[in-house]
CSV table of C-alpha atoms in Angstrom, one decimal:
chain,number,residue,atom,x,y,z
A,1,LEU,CA,-18.2,14.0,-31.3
A,2,TYR,CA,-15.9,12.0,-28.6
A,3,LEU,CA,-13.1,13.8,-31.0
A,4,THR,CA,-14.2,17.3,-30.5
A,5,THR,CA,-15.8,17.3,-27.0
A,6,ASN,CA,-13.6,15.1,-25.5
A,7,ASP,CA,-17.7,13.2,-23.8
A,8,THR,CA,-17.2,10.2,-23.4
A,9,ARG,CA,-20.9,9.4,-23.5
A,10,TYR,CA,-21.1,9.6,-27.2
A,11,ILE,CA,-18.6,6.9,-27.7
A,12,ASP,CA,-21.2,3.7,-27.3
A,13,THR,CA,-23.8,5.2,-29.4
A,14,THR,CA,-21.4,6.4,-32.6
A,15,LEU,CA,-20.8,2.7,-34.0
A,16,ILE,CA,-19.5,1.3,-36.9
A,17,ASN,CA,-21.5,-1.6,-37.6
A,18,GLY,CA,-19.5,-5.1,-39.5
A,19,GLY,CA,-22.9,-6.8,-39.4
A,20,GLY,CA,-21.6,-10.1,-39.5
A,21,ASN,CA,-19.8,-10.1,-43.1
A,22,SER,CA,-16.8,-8.6,-43.0
A,23,ASN,CA,-13.7,-6.7,-40.7
A,24,VAL,CA,-15.2,-3.4,-39.3
A,25,ILE,CA,-12.2,-1.4,-40.4
A,26,GLN,CA,-9.6,-2.3,-42.7
A,27,LEU,CA,-6.4,-0.3,-42.2
A,28,SER,CA,-3.3,-0.1,-44.9
A,29,ASP,CA,-0.3,1.5,-45.9
A,30,GLY,CA,-1.2,3.9,-44.1
A,31,ASN,CA,-0.8,6.3,-40.8
A,32,LEU,CA,-4.4,6.4,-39.1
A,33,GLU,CA,-5.8,7.7,-36.2
A,34,ILE,CA,-9.4,5.8,-35.2
A,35,VAL,CA,-11.0,7.6,-32.2
A,36,GLY,CA,-14.4,7.6,-30.6
A,37,PHE,CA,-16.5,4.8,-32.0
A,38,THR,CA,-17.9,1.7,-30.4
A,39,ILE,CA,-16.7,-0.8,-33.5
A,40,THR,CA,-18.9,-4.0,-33.6
A,41,ASP,CA,-20.1,-7.4,-35.1
A,42,GLY,CA,-17.1,-7.4,-37.1
A,43,ASN,CA,-16.6,-11.2,-38.5
A,44,ALA,CA,-13.5,-12.0,-40.3
A,45,ALA,CA,-12.3,-14.7,-42.6
A,46,THR,CA,-8.8,-15.0,-41.1
A,47,SER,CA,-8.1,-11.9,-39.2
A,48,GLY,CA,-9.0,-8.9,-36.8
A,49,GLY,CA,-12.7,-9.4,-36.6
A,50,GLY,CA,-13.0,-5.1,-35.5
A,51,ILE,CA,-9.8,-3.6,-37.3
A,52,ARG,CA,-7.3,-5.8,-39.2
A,53,CYS,CA,-3.8,-4.0,-40.0
A,54,LEU,CA,-1.9,-4.9,-42.5
A,55,ASN,CA,1.6,-2.4,-42.6
A,56,THR,CA,0.1,0.2,-41.0
A,57,GLU,CA,1.3,3.1,-38.4
A,58,ALA,CA,-1.9,3.7,-36.9
A,59,ILE,CA,-3.3,5.4,-33.9
A,60,ILE,CA,-6.9,3.3,-32.2
A,61,ARG,CA,-7.7,4.9,-29.0
A,62,ASN,CA,-10.7,5.7,-26.4
A,63,ASN,CA,-13.0,3.6,-29.0
A,64,ILE,CA,-15.5,0.4,-27.5
A,65,ILE,CA,-14.1,-2.3,-29.5
A,66,ARG,CA,-17.1,-5.7,-29.1
A,67,ASN,CA,-18.6,-8.6,-30.5
A,68,ASN,CA,-16.9,-9.3,-32.7
A,69,ASN,CA,-15.3,-12.6,-34.2
A,70,ALA,CA,-12.2,-14.5,-36.4
A,71,PRO,CA,-13.2,-17.6,-35.9
A,72,SER,CA,-11.4,-19.4,-38.8
A,73,GLN,CA,-9.1,-22.6,-37.6
A,74,ASP,CA,-6.1,-19.6,-37.7
A,75,GLY,CA,-8.4,-16.5,-37.1
A,76,GLN,CA,-7.1,-13.8,-35.7
A,77,GLY,CA,-7.9,-11.2,-33.6
A,78,GLY,CA,-11.0,-10.8,-32.8
A,79,GLY,CA,-10.6,-7.5,-31.6
A,80,ILE,CA,-7.8,-6.4,-33.7
A,81,SER,CA,-5.3,-8.1,-35.3
A,82,GLY,CA,-1.9,-6.3,-36.1
A,83,PHE,CA,0.7,-7.3,-39.4
A,84,GLN,CA,3.7,-6.3,-39.9
A,85,SER,CA,2.7,-2.9,-38.5
A,86,VAL,CA,3.4,0.0,-35.8
A,87,LEU,CA,0.4,0.6,-33.5
A,88,THR,CA,-1.0,2.3,-30.1
A,89,ILE,CA,-3.5,0.9,-28.9
A,90,MET,CA,-4.6,3.3,-26.1
A,91,ASN,CA,-8.2,4.0,-23.7
A,92,ASN,CA,-10.0,1.1,-25.0
A,93,VAL,CA,-12.8,-1.0,-23.2
A,94,PHE,CA,-12.6,-4.6,-25.4
A,95,TYR,CA,-15.1,-7.0,-24.4
A,96,SER,CA,-17.2,-10.0,-26.1
A,97,ASN,CA,-14.2,-10.3,-29.4
A,98,LEU,CA,-13.4,-13.8,-30.0
A,99,ALA,CA,-10.7,-15.5,-32.2
A,100,SER,CA,-9.0,-19.0,-32.7
A,101,PHE,CA,-6.0,-17.0,-30.9
A,102,GLY,CA,-5.8,-13.2,-28.9
A,103,GLY,CA,-10.1,-12.3,-28.2
A,104,ALA,CA,-9.8,-8.8,-28.0
A,105,ILE,CA,-6.2,-8.1,-29.8
A,106,SER,CA,-3.2,-10.7,-32.2
A,107,LEU,CA,0.2,-9.4,-32.9
A,108,ARG,CA,2.5,-10.8,-35.4
A,109,GLU,CA,5.4,-8.9,-37.0
A,110,SER,CA,4.2,-5.7,-35.4
A,111,SER,CA,5.5,-3.2,-32.6
A,112,GLY,CA,4.4,-0.4,-30.2
A,113,THR,CA,2.0,0.1,-26.9
A,114,ILE,CA,-0.9,-1.4,-25.3
A,115,GLY,CA,-1.7,1.2,-23.0
A,116,LYS,CA,-5.0,1.9,-20.3
A,117,ASN,CA,-7.1,-1.0,-22.4
A,118,ILE,CA,-9.6,-2.5,-20.8
A,119,ILE,CA,-9.7,-6.1,-21.4
A,120,HIS,CA,-12.7,-8.7,-20.1
A,121,ASN,CA,-14.9,-11.9,-21.4
A,122,ASN,CA,-12.2,-12.1,-24.8
A,123,ILE,CA,-12.1,-15.6,-25.9
A,124,GLY,CA,-9.0,-16.8,-27.7
A,125,GLU,CA,-10.2,-21.0,-29.1
A,126,GLY,CA,-6.2,-21.8,-29.1
A,127,GLY,CA,-4.4,-19.1,-27.0
A,128,GLY,CA,-4.3,-15.8,-25.8
A,129,GLY,CA,-8.0,-15.0,-24.7
A,130,GLY,CA,-7.0,-11.5,-24.6
A,131,ILE,CA,-3.5,-10.8,-26.3
A,132,SER,CA,-1.4,-13.2,-28.7
A,133,CYS,CA,1.8,-11.5,-29.1
A,134,SER,CA,4.1,-13.5,-31.5
A,135,GLU,CA,6.4,-13.5,-35.1
A,136,ASN,CA,9.0,-11.3,-33.5
A,137,SER,CA,6.9,-8.8,-32.0
A,138,THR,CA,7.9,-5.9,-30.1
A,139,PHE,CA,5.1,-4.7,-27.6
A,140,VAL,CA,4.5,-2.2,-24.4
A,141,ILE,CA,1.9,-3.4,-22.6
A,142,ALA,CA,1.4,-0.9,-19.1
A,143,ASN,CA,-2.0,-0.3,-17.1
A,144,ASN,CA,-4.0,-2.2,-18.9
A,145,ASN,CA,-6.6,-4.3,-16.5
A,146,ILE,CA,-7.2,-7.9,-18.0
A,147,TYR,CA,-9.3,-10.0,-16.3
A,148,HIS,CA,-12.1,-12.5,-17.2
A,149,ASN,CA,-10.6,-13.8,-20.3
A,150,TYR,CA,-10.9,-17.1,-21.8
A,151,ALA,CA,-8.0,-19.2,-23.9
A,152,GLY,CA,-8.8,-23.4,-25.0
A,153,ILE,CA,-4.8,-23.6,-24.9
A,154,GLY,CA,-3.1,-21.8,-23.1
A,155,GLY,CA,-2.7,-17.5,-21.8
A,156,GLY,CA,-6.2,-16.8,-20.4
A,157,GLY,CA,-4.8,-13.4,-20.7
A,158,ILE,CA,-2.3,-12.9,-22.3
A,159,LEU,CA,-0.2,-15.2,-25.0
A,160,CYS,CA,3.6,-14.5,-26.0
A,161,TYR,CA,5.1,-17.2,-28.7
A,162,GLY,CA,6.7,-17.0,-31.4
A,163,GLY,CA,10.3,-15.1,-30.8
A,164,ALA,CA,7.8,-11.7,-29.1
A,165,ASN,CA,9.4,-9.1,-26.7
A,166,LEU,CA,7.6,-8.0,-24.1
A,167,LEU,CA,7.8,-5.5,-20.9
A,168,ILE,CA,4.3,-6.0,-19.3
A,169,ILE,CA,4.4,-3.2,-16.3
A,170,ASN,CA,1.2,-1.9,-14.1
A,171,THR,CA,-1.0,-4.3,-15.3
A,172,ASN,CA,-3.4,-6.3,-13.2
A,173,ILE,CA,-4.2,-10.2,-14.7
A,174,PHE,CA,-6.6,-11.3,-12.9
A,175,LEU,CA,-9.6,-14.0,-13.2
A,176,ASN,CA,-9.1,-15.3,-15.7
A,177,ASN,CA,-9.5,-19.1,-17.3
A,178,THR,CA,-7.9,-22.0,-19.1
A,179,ASP,CA,-8.6,-25.2,-20.7
A,180,GLN,CA,-9.9,-27.1,-17.8
A,181,MET,CA,-8.5,-30.3,-18.6
A,182,PHE,CA,-5.2,-29.1,-21.2
A,183,GLY,CA,-4.8,-25.6,-20.9
A,184,ILE,CA,-1.5,-24.1,-19.0
A,185,GLY,CA,-0.9,-20.7,-17.8
A,186,GLY,CA,-4.5,-19.1,-17.6
A,187,GLY,CA,-2.9,-15.6,-16.8
A,188,TYR,CA,-0.2,-15.3,-19.1
A,189,SER,CA,2.1,-18.2,-20.7
A,190,SER,CA,5.6,-17.8,-23.0
A,191,TRP,CA,6.8,-20.3,-25.2
A,192,THR,CA,9.9,-20.9,-26.7
A,193,GLY,CA,12.2,-17.8,-28.0
A,194,SER,CA,9.7,-14.8,-26.8
A,195,ILE,CA,11.1,-13.1,-23.9
A,196,THR,CA,9.1,-11.0,-21.7
A,197,THR,CA,9.6,-8.3,-18.4
A,198,ILE,CA,7.3,-8.2,-15.9
A,199,VAL,CA,7.4,-5.4,-13.8
A,200,ASN,CA,5.0,-4.0,-10.9
A,201,SER,CA,1.9,-6.2,-12.1
A,202,ILE,CA,-0.6,-8.3,-9.9
A,203,ILE,CA,-1.3,-11.6,-11.9
A,204,TYR,CA,-3.3,-13.8,-9.5
A,205,SER,CA,-6.9,-16.1,-9.1
A,206,ASN,CA,-6.9,-17.6,-12.7
A,207,ILE,CA,-8.1,-20.1,-13.7
A,208,GLY,CA,-5.3,-22.9,-15.3
A,209,GLY,CA,-2.2,-21.4,-12.8
A,210,ASP,CA,-1.6,-17.7,-12.8
A,211,ILE,CA,1.4,-18.0,-14.8
A,212,PHE,CA,3.7,-20.8,-17.3
A,213,ASP,CA,7.0,-19.9,-18.7
A,214,ASN,CA,8.6,-22.4,-21.5
A,215,SER,CA,10.9,-19.6,-22.3
A,216,SER,CA,13.4,-19.6,-19.8
A,217,ASN,CA,13.4,-15.6,-20.6
A,218,LEU,CA,11.3,-14.5,-17.8
A,219,ASP,CA,12.2,-11.1,-16.1
A,220,LEU,CA,9.6,-11.1,-13.2
A,221,HIS,CA,10.7,-8.6,-10.6
A,222,TYR,CA,8.1,-6.6,-7.6
A,223,CYS,CA,4.8,-8.1,-9.3
A,224,ASP,CA,2.3,-9.4,-7.3
A,225,ILE,CA,1.5,-13.6,-8.2
A,226,GLY,CA,-1.1,-15.5,-6.7
A,227,ASP,CA,-0.3,-19.0,-7.2
A,228,THR,CA,3.5,-19.1,-6.0
A,229,LEU,CA,6.5,-16.8,-4.6
A,230,TRP,CA,7.7,-16.0,-7.9
A,231,PRO,CA,11.8,-15.7,-8.2
A,232,GLY,CA,12.6,-12.4,-8.6
A,233,ILE,CA,13.2,-9.1,-6.5
A,234,GLY,CA,10.4,-7.6,-5.0
A,235,ASN,CA,7.6,-10.9,-6.2
A,236,ILE,CA,5.1,-11.4,-2.7
A,237,SER,CA,2.4,-13.8,-3.1
A,238,VAL,CA,-0.5,-12.3,-1.2
A,239,TYR,CA,-4.2,-11.3,-2.2
A,240,PRO,CA,-4.4,-7.5,-3.4
A,241,LEU,CA,-7.8,-6.2,-2.4
A,242,PHE,CA,-8.8,-4.9,-5.3
A,243,ARG,CA,-11.7,-1.7,-3.8
A,244,ASN,CA,-14.7,-3.8,-5.8
A,245,PRO,CA,-13.3,-6.5,-8.7
A,246,ASP,CA,-17.3,-8.3,-9.6
A,247,ASN,CA,-17.5,-4.4,-10.6
A,248,GLY,CA,-14.7,-4.7,-12.8
A,249,ASP,CA,-12.9,-1.8,-10.5
A,250,PHE,CA,-9.3,-2.7,-9.4
A,251,HIS,CA,-8.3,0.1,-7.7
A,252,LEU,CA,-6.5,-1.0,-4.7
A,253,MET,CA,-8.3,-0.5,-1.1
A,254,ALA,CA,-6.6,2.0,1.1
A,255,VAL,CA,-8.2,3.4,4.5
A,256,ALA,CA,-7.0,6.7,3.0
A,257,CYS,CA,-10.3,6.1,0.5
A,258,GLY,CA,-12.6,5.3,2.9
A,259,ASP,CA,-11.9,0.9,3.1
A,260,SER,CA,-11.4,-1.1,5.2
A,261,ALA,CA,-7.9,-1.8,5.0
A,262,ASP,CA,-5.0,-1.4,3.2
A,263,SER,CA,-4.1,-3.0,0.0
A,264,PRO,CA,-0.3,-5.0,0.7
A,265,CYS,CA,0.4,-3.8,-3.6
A,266,ILE,CA,0.7,-0.8,-2.3
A,267,ASP,CA,4.5,1.3,-2.3
A,268,MET,CA,5.3,-2.1,-2.9
A,269,GLY,CA,7.0,-1.8,-6.5
A,270,ASP,CA,10.0,-0.9,-8.3
A,271,PRO,CA,11.7,1.6,-6.1
A,272,ASN,CA,13.4,3.8,-9.2
A,273,ILE,CA,9.2,3.7,-10.8
A,274,ILE,CA,7.1,6.8,-8.6
A,275,ASP,CA,4.0,7.5,-8.9
A,276,SER,CA,3.2,9.9,-10.8
A,277,LEU,CA,-0.6,10.9,-9.4
A,278,LEU,CA,-1.6,10.8,-5.6
A,279,ASP,CA,-5.2,9.7,-5.7
A,280,CYS,CA,-8.0,7.3,-4.2
A,281,ASP,CA,-8.0,7.4,-8.4
A,282,TRP,CA,-4.9,6.4,-8.7
A,283,GLY,CA,-1.7,5.5,-7.4
A,284,LEU,CA,-1.3,6.3,-3.1
A,285,GLY,CA,2.3,5.2,-2.9
A,286,THR,CA,4.3,7.6,-1.0
A,287,VAL,CA,7.8,6.5,-0.9
A,288,ARG,CA,7.7,4.3,-4.2
A,289,SER,CA,4.7,3.3,-7.2
A,290,ASN,CA,2.0,1.2,-6.6
A,291,MET,CA,1.7,-2.5,-8.4
A,292,GLY,CA,-1.8,-2.8,-10.3
A,293,ALA,CA,-2.8,-0.8,-13.0
A,294,PHE,CA,-3.2,2.7,-10.8
A,295,GLY,CA,0.3,2.9,-10.2
A,296,GLY,CA,3.3,4.6,-11.7
A,297,ALA,CA,4.5,6.5,-14.0
A,298,ASP,CA,2.6,7.7,-16.8
A,299,SER,CA,1.4,11.1,-15.7
A,300,VAL,CA,-1.1,11.5,-17.7
A,301,GLN,CA,-4.9,9.5,-16.0
A,302,VAL,CA,-7.0,9.6,-19.0
A,303,GLY,CA,-8.8,6.4,-20.4
A,304,ILE,CA,-8.6,3.9,-18.0
A,305,ASP,CA,-11.7,5.0,-15.7
A,306,ALA,CA,-12.9,7.4,-18.9
A,307,LEU,CA,-14.4,4.3,-20.8
A,308,PRO,CA,-18.0,2.5,-19.8
A,309,GLN,CA,-17.0,-1.0,-19.4
A,310,ASN,CA,-19.9,-3.5,-20.8
A,311,LEU,CA,-22.7,-2.6,-18.6
A,312,PRO,CA,-24.0,-4.2,-14.9
A,313,ASP,CA,-26.4,-6.5,-14.0
A,314,ASN,CA,-28.4,-4.9,-12.0
A,315,PHE,CA,-28.1,-1.2,-10.4
A,316,ILE,CA,-25.2,-0.2,-8.1
A,317,THR,CA,-24.4,2.2,-5.3
A,318,LEU,CA,-20.5,1.6,-4.2
A,319,GLN,CA,-19.6,2.6,-1.7
A,320,ASN,CA,-18.6,6.2,-1.1
A,321,TYR,CA,-14.6,7.6,-0.1
A,322,PRO,CA,-13.3,9.1,1.4
A,323,ASN,CA,-15.0,8.6,4.4
A,324,PRO,CA,-15.6,9.4,7.3
A,325,PHE,CA,-15.0,12.8,5.8
A,326,ASN,CA,-15.3,16.2,6.2
A,327,ALA,CA,-16.1,19.3,3.4
A,328,SER,CA,-16.8,16.3,0.4
A,329,THR,CA,-16.9,12.6,-1.0
A,330,VAL,CA,-17.4,11.0,-4.0
A,331,ILE,CA,-20.7,8.6,-4.5
A,332,LYS,CA,-20.2,6.6,-7.9
A,333,TYR,CA,-23.3,4.5,-9.3
A,334,ASN,CA,-23.7,2.1,-11.7
A,335,LEU,CA,-27.1,2.0,-14.2
A,336,PRO,CA,-27.7,-1.4,-16.9
A,337,VAL,CA,-29.9,2.0,-19.2
A,338,ARG,CA,-30.8,5.0,-19.2
A,339,SER,CA,-32.5,5.9,-16.1
A,340,TYR,CA,-34.1,8.9,-14.0
A,341,VAL,CA,-32.4,9.1,-11.0
A,342,ASN,CA,-33.1,10.6,-7.6
A,343,LEU,CA,-29.9,10.4,-5.4
A,344,GLU,CA,-30.7,11.2,-1.8
A,345,ILE,CA,-29.5,11.1,1.2
A,346,PHE,CA,-31.1,9.8,4.5
A,347,ASP,CA,-30.3,10.5,8.6
A,348,ILE,CA,-29.2,7.2,11.1
A,349,LEU,CA,-33.3,7.2,12.2
A,350,GLY,CA,-34.6,7.1,8.0
A,351,ARG,CA,-35.2,10.9,7.2
A,352,ARG,CA,-34.3,12.6,4.2
A,353,VAL,CA,-31.9,14.9,5.1
A,354,GLU,CA,-30.9,15.6,1.3
A,355,MET,CA,-32.3,16.3,-2.3
A,356,LEU,CA,-28.5,15.9,-4.0
A,357,PHE,CA,-29.8,15.4,-7.4
A,358,LYS,CA,-32.8,14.9,-10.1
A,359,GLY,CA,-32.6,13.7,-13.3
């Protein structure tokens, strides 16, 4: 139904359930597209608990991929495993997936694009809590929010090794974690033979260090890095001022959008890249691009806000924006379950002014 209606509310009720016994979906030797499903409860012997791709060209977009496992000692890709494949992985939400390498996504001898995904609360028991990329894979990773993932040895957010080649652009890697005793590179970890360019990205507040580089082939510029002022053109080291990271909102704060301050990452990206949309839900850079997931040259605003994340624990009413406002403002709220809602406006004396929504 999502495919025919573009209504994202259908995605979390259109389930393919692996029953904890095997891969949920296995793709091989084809040209395929997976759109609009919740893919859950896969349990793979070796790789791809949610989706296993072998010698395949596939587009995987607008799905929720959760609670899948590839738990063996060398298990690859709790959510998605790609081997000798060309993959476009766009506008998905990954959470609560587990593998030895690549809790959400593992890529080997593959190429393609990973864009506008929300990747959080996944586990790579060996490495790569969010993404593991190896064995000469080549990928563009753009406009993703990667946060609260865990890796045992390194790369709580992203692990790159074995000749992989990555371009990471306009991506947030925030509050990921590695093992307190043995882990290195809580945010991003790269090893000998890998090549990585990171541009316009925010890598901050990751436990075990924001970046570990053992490759000697890391080019990092116009980025905000938390633990040090990293060498490279245009890099900064200052808290990015996300709008509401505790609730998964990684838009940059801006006074013009009703926030209390302006993020230091606005207008600090690569001067050769211009924010293609200028509004409070996308980029705010009037001179050049913003750092972070909601900025850059992608002119189509789809998906990164379009899918639900894991449900909030509480009923929450978020700050309206813009604030102050003249003709209109936006009020967002989160519900942990489907609920009957009254949205009412009161004045400063506690008198009800208007019933905005009831239903």
